[in-house]
C-alpha cells in the first residue's frame, strides 16, 4: 500500500533522512521506532506532504505523492494523528471530529460522515458522552482518543500515528494501543511511530528501527522484541524485568 524508496529529507543543508526505504502492505500494522532525533517525525511529515525538500520515492497505492499538499494526501487516503494530538481546545468534541471529515463534507458525503461519527463514538464512547464539551477540558488520554477519532473521520486507508503514547499513563497507553490493534484486526492499515518500542512491537506485525536518519534494523515485530540489540537500546530495564519473569 505504501512504498518508500531511498528517501532523503533536508532541512536547509541538513540531511535528516539519509536514504530510507520501507513498505507497508494492505492490512499491516507497521511500527517505526527510534530515539529522539532519529528522523521518525520527518518521515511522517514527508508522507503527509509537509516536507519541502526531499529526494527518493513515496508511492501510495502505486501513485507518487510528489507534489501533493497535505489536503491532497488526506484525500488520497492517508490520515495523520500528529505528535502532541493538536486538537482544537476551544471547539467542542463533536466539532473537532467533524473537522476530520471536512474535505468529505465539502463533497456532499454527509450521510457517510454521520455513519462514521457513529462508528467513532462506538470506538470511544467518551467522545459521544461529552460531544458538546470543549475539547480543551478533556484529559490527555481522552484528547488522544479525540485525535485518533478525528483522523478516522477522514475514512483513511492508511492511519499514521506520531507517538500516541507520549505523556500518557501506562493504563491509558494500553487502552489506546488495544484500540489500534482492534482497528488493524478490522482491516485498517496502520503506521505507528513510537518511542515506546516495547508497547509498539507488541501490537505490530513488523517494525523498522531508525537511527540518525537510517534504517538500521527491520523485521517481524516478534523478532525485534527478541533482538538483543533492540532490547539493549530501546526496551530498557522494565522490559528486562518482564523478560526475566520478575
Ligand atoms: P522526536 O522523537 O524527538 O520527535 P524524531 O525521531 O521524530 O525525534 P525528527 O524530529 O524527525 O526526529 O528529527 C530528525 C533530525 O532532523 C534531527 O536531527 C532534528 O534535529 C532535525 N530537525 C527536525 N526538524 C527540524 C527543523 N525544522 N529544522 C532543522 N532541523 C530539524
Coordinates of C-alpha atoms and ligand atoms in Angstrom, one line a residue:
X1 CA 0.0 0.0 0.0
X2 CA 2.8 2.4 0.9
X3 CA 6.3 2.1 -0.6
X4 CA 9.1 4.4 0.2
X5 CA 12.4 4.1 -1.7
X6 CA 15.7 5.8 -0.8
X7 CA 14.0 8.8 0.9
X8 CA 16.3 11.7 1.7
X9 CA 14.9 14.7 3.6
X10 CA 16.5 18.0 4.1
X11 CA 16.2 20.9 6.5
X12 CA 18.2 23.5 4.6
X13 CA 21.6 21.8 4.2
X14 CA 21.0 19.3 7.0
X15 CA 20.1 15.8 5.7
X16 CA 17.6 14.4 8.3
X17 CA 16.8 11.2 6.4
X18 CA 19.7 9.6 4.6
X19 CA 18.1 7.1 2.2
X20 CA 15.2 5.3 4.0
X21 CA 13.3 2.5 2.3
X22 CA 10.3 0.8 3.8
X23 CA 7.0 -0.7 2.8
X24 CA 3.6 -1.3 4.4
X25 CA 1.3 -3.9 3.0
X26 CA -2.5 -3.7 3.0
X27 CA -3.9 -4.5 6.4
X28 CA -0.5 -4.4 8.2
X29 CA 0.4 -2.6 11.4
X30 CA 3.9 -1.5 11.0
X31 CA 5.9 0.4 13.7
X32 CA 8.8 2.7 13.3
X33 CA 10.9 3.0 16.4
X34 CA 13.9 5.1 17.2
X35 CA 15.4 7.5 19.7
X36 CA 14.9 11.3 19.8
X37 CA 16.1 12.9 16.6
X38 CA 16.4 9.7 14.6
X39 CA 14.1 11.1 11.9
X40 CA 10.7 9.5 12.7
X41 CA 8.6 12.7 12.6
X42 CA 10.5 13.8 9.5
X43 CA 9.5 10.6 7.7
X44 CA 5.8 11.1 8.6
X45 CA 6.0 14.7 7.5
X46 CA 7.3 13.7 4.1
X47 CA 4.5 11.1 3.7
X48 CA 1.9 13.7 4.7
X49 CA 3.0 16.4 2.3
X50 CA 4.6 18.6 4.9
X51 CA 8.3 18.5 3.8
X52 CA 9.5 20.9 1.2
X53 CA 12.8 19.2 0.2
X54 CA 13.1 15.5 -0.3
X55 CA 14.5 13.1 -2.8
X56 CA 13.5 9.5 -3.5
X57 CA 10.1 8.0 -4.0
X58 CA 6.9 7.8 -1.9
X59 CA 4.3 5.7 -3.6
X60 CA 0.8 5.2 -2.1
X61 CA -1.3 2.6 -3.9
X62 CA 1.2 2.9 -6.7
X63 CA 0.7 6.7 -7.0
X64 CA 3.7 9.0 -6.4
X65 CA 2.9 11.6 -3.6
X66 CA 5.5 14.0 -5.0
X67 CA 3.9 17.5 -5.2
X68 CA 0.9 16.5 -3.0
X69 CA 0.0 19.1 -0.4
X70 CA -1.5 17.8 3.0
X71 CA -5.2 18.1 1.9
X72 CA -4.4 16.1 -1.3
X73 CA -2.7 13.4 0.8
X74 CA -5.7 13.2 3.1
X75 CA -8.0 12.9 0.0
X76 CA -5.7 10.1 -1.3
X77 CA -6.5 8.2 1.9
X78 CA -3.8 8.9 4.4
X79 CA -4.7 10.5 7.8
X80 CA -2.2 11.6 10.4
X81 CA -2.6 11.7 14.2
X82 CA 0.0 14.3 14.9
X83 CA 2.6 14.3 17.7
X84 CA 1.1 16.2 20.7
X85 CA -2.5 15.5 19.4
X86 CA -3.1 19.1 18.1
X87 CA -6.8 19.1 18.8
X88 CA -8.6 22.4 18.8
X89 CA -9.2 23.2 22.5
X90 CA -11.9 25.9 22.1
X91 CA -14.1 23.8 19.9
X92 CA -16.4 21.1 21.1
X93 CA -15.5 17.5 20.7
X94 CA -18.1 17.0 18.0
X95 CA -16.8 20.0 16.0
X96 CA -13.2 18.6 16.3
X97 CA -14.4 15.3 14.9
X98 CA -16.3 16.9 12.1
X99 CA -13.2 18.9 11.1
X100 CA -11.6 15.5 10.3
X101 CA -14.3 15.0 7.7
X102 CA -14.1 18.5 6.3
X103 CA -13.0 17.5 2.8
X104 CA -15.7 14.8 2.6
X105 CA -18.4 17.2 3.8
X106 CA -17.5 19.6 1.0
X107 CA -18.0 16.8 -1.4
X108 CA -21.5 16.2 0.0
X109 CA -20.9 12.9 1.8
X110 CA -23.0 14.0 4.9
X111 CA -24.7 10.6 5.4
X112 CA -21.5 8.6 5.3
X113 CA -19.9 11.2 7.6
X114 CA -22.7 10.7 10.1
X115 CA -22.2 7.0 10.0
X116 CA -18.5 7.4 10.7
X117 CA -19.4 9.7 13.6
X118 CA -21.4 6.8 15.0
X119 CA -18.5 4.4 14.4
X120 CA -16.0 6.6 16.2
X121 CA -18.5 7.1 19.1
X122 CA -18.7 3.4 19.5
X123 CA -15.0 3.1 19.5
X124 CA -14.5 5.8 22.1
X125 CA -17.9 6.2 24.0
X126 CA -16.5 9.1 26.0
X127 CA -16.5 11.2 22.8
X128 CA -20.2 10.8 22.4
X129 CA -21.0 11.3 26.1
X130 CA -19.1 14.6 26.0
X131 CA -19.9 15.6 22.4
X132 CA -20.8 19.2 23.3
X133 CA -18.0 19.7 25.8
X134 CA -15.0 21.8 24.8
X135 CA -12.1 19.6 23.7
X136 CA -9.6 21.5 25.9
X137 CA -11.4 20.1 29.0
X138 CA -10.5 16.5 28.2
X139 CA -7.7 14.6 29.9
X140 CA -4.6 13.8 27.9
X141 CA -5.8 10.2 27.1
X142 CA -9.2 11.5 26.0
X143 CA -7.5 14.1 23.8
X144 CA -5.5 11.3 22.2
X145 CA -8.7 9.4 21.6
X146 CA -10.2 12.5 20.0
X147 CA -7.2 13.0 17.8
X148 CA -7.5 9.3 16.6
X149 CA -11.2 9.8 16.1
X150 CA -10.7 12.9 14.1
X151 CA -8.2 11.1 11.8
X152 CA -10.7 8.2 11.4
X153 CA -13.4 10.7 10.3
X154 CA -11.5 11.2 7.0
X155 CA -12.1 7.4 6.4
X156 CA -8.4 6.7 5.8
X157 CA -6.9 3.7 4.0
X158 CA -3.7 4.3 6.0
X159 CA -3.7 5.7 9.5
X160 CA -0.4 7.2 10.6
X161 CA 0.2 8.0 14.2
X162 CA 3.1 10.0 15.7
X163 CA 3.9 8.9 19.2
X164 CA 0.4 8.4 20.5
X165 CA 1.6 7.2 23.9
X166 CA 3.6 10.3 24.7
X167 CA 2.9 11.7 28.1
X168 CA 0.1 9.2 29.0
X169 CA -0.2 6.9 31.9
X170 CA 0.6 3.2 31.2
X171 CA -3.1 2.1 31.6
X172 CA -4.2 4.8 29.1
X173 CA -1.4 3.8 26.7
X174 CA -2.6 0.2 26.9
X175 CA -6.2 1.2 26.1
X176 CA -5.1 3.3 23.1
X177 CA -2.8 0.5 21.7
X178 CA -5.6 -2.0 22.2
X179 CA -7.8 0.2 20.1
X180 CA -5.2 0.3 17.3
X181 CA -4.8 -3.5 17.4
X182 CA -8.6 -3.8 17.0
X183 CA -8.6 -1.4 14.1
X184 CA -5.9 -3.4 12.4
X185 CA -8.0 -6.6 13.0
X186 CA -10.9 -4.9 11.3
X187 CA -8.6 -4.3 8.3
X188 CA -7.2 -0.8 8.7
X189 CA -3.6 -0.4 7.6
X190 CA -1.5 1.5 10.3
X191 CA 1.9 3.1 10.5
X192 CA 2.7 3.7 14.2
X193 CA 5.7 5.8 15.2
X194 CA 6.7 5.3 18.8
X195 CA 9.5 5.8 21.3
X196 CA 7.7 3.2 23.5
X197 CA 9.2 0.4 21.5
X198 CA 8.1 -2.4 23.7
X199 CA 4.4 -1.4 23.5
X200 CA 4.5 -0.8 19.8
X201 CA 6.2 -4.0 18.9
X202 CA 3.7 -6.0 21.0
X203 CA 0.9 -5.0 18.7
X204 CA 2.8 -4.6 15.4
X205 CA 3.2 -7.1 12.5
X206 CA 6.6 -5.7 11.6
X207 CA 8.9 -3.0 12.6
X208 CA 11.7 -0.7 11.5
X209 CA 14.4 0.8 13.7
X210 CA 15.6 4.2 12.7
X211 CA 18.9 5.7 13.9
X212 CA 20.3 9.1 12.8
X213 CA 18.2 9.1 9.6
X214 CA 18.9 5.5 8.5
X215 CA 17.0 2.2 9.0
X216 CA 19.4 0.0 11.0
X217 CA 17.2 -3.0 11.7
X218 CA 13.9 -4.3 10.3
X219 CA 11.8 -7.4 10.6
X220 CA 8.8 -9.1 12.2
X221 CA 7.9 -7.5 15.5
X222 CA 8.4 -10.7 17.4
X223 CA 12.0 -10.9 16.1
X224 CA 12.7 -7.3 17.0
X225 CA 11.3 -7.8 20.5
X226 CA 13.7 -10.8 20.9
X227 CA 16.7 -9.0 19.4
X228 CA 19.5 -8.3 21.9
X229 CA 20.5 -5.0 20.4
X230 CA 16.9 -3.8 20.4
X231 CA 16.4 -4.9 24.0
X232 CA 19.6 -3.1 25.0
X233 CA 19.0 0.1 23.1
X234 CA 15.2 0.5 23.1
X235 CA 13.4 -1.7 25.6
X236 CA 15.2 -0.6 28.8
X237 CA 15.0 -2.0 32.3
X238 CA 11.3 -2.6 32.5
X239 CA 11.5 -4.9 29.6
X240 CA 14.3 -6.9 31.2
X241 CA 12.3 -7.3 34.4
X242 CA 9.4 -8.5 32.3
X243 CA 11.6 -10.8 30.2
X244 CA 13.0 -12.5 33.3
X245 CA 9.6 -13.1 34.7
X246 CA 10.0 -10.9 37.8
Ligands
LIG1 P1 11.5 13.0 18.3 O1 11.2 11.7 18.8 O2 12.3 13.8 19.3 O3 10.3 13.7 17.7 P2 12.3 12.2 15.7 O4 12.9 10.8 15.6 O5 10.9 12.4 15.3 O6 12.6 12.7 17.1 P3 12.9 14.3 13.8 O7 12.1 15.3 14.6 O8 12.4 13.8 12.6 O9 13.3 13.1 14.8 O10 14.3 14.9 13.6 C1 15.3 14.3 12.8 C2 16.5 15.3 12.7 O11 16.1 16.5 11.9 C3 17.1 15.8 14.0 O12 18.5 15.9 13.9 C4 16.4 17.1 14.2 O13 17.3 18.0 14.9 C5 16.4 17.6 12.7 N1 15.2 18.5 12.5 C6 13.9 18.3 12.8 N2 13.1 19.3 12.5 C7 14.0 20.3 12.0 C8 13.8 21.6 11.6 N3 12.6 22.2 11.4 N4 14.9 22.3 11.2 C9 16.1 21.8 11.3 N5 16.4 20.5 11.7 C10 15.3 19.8 12.1

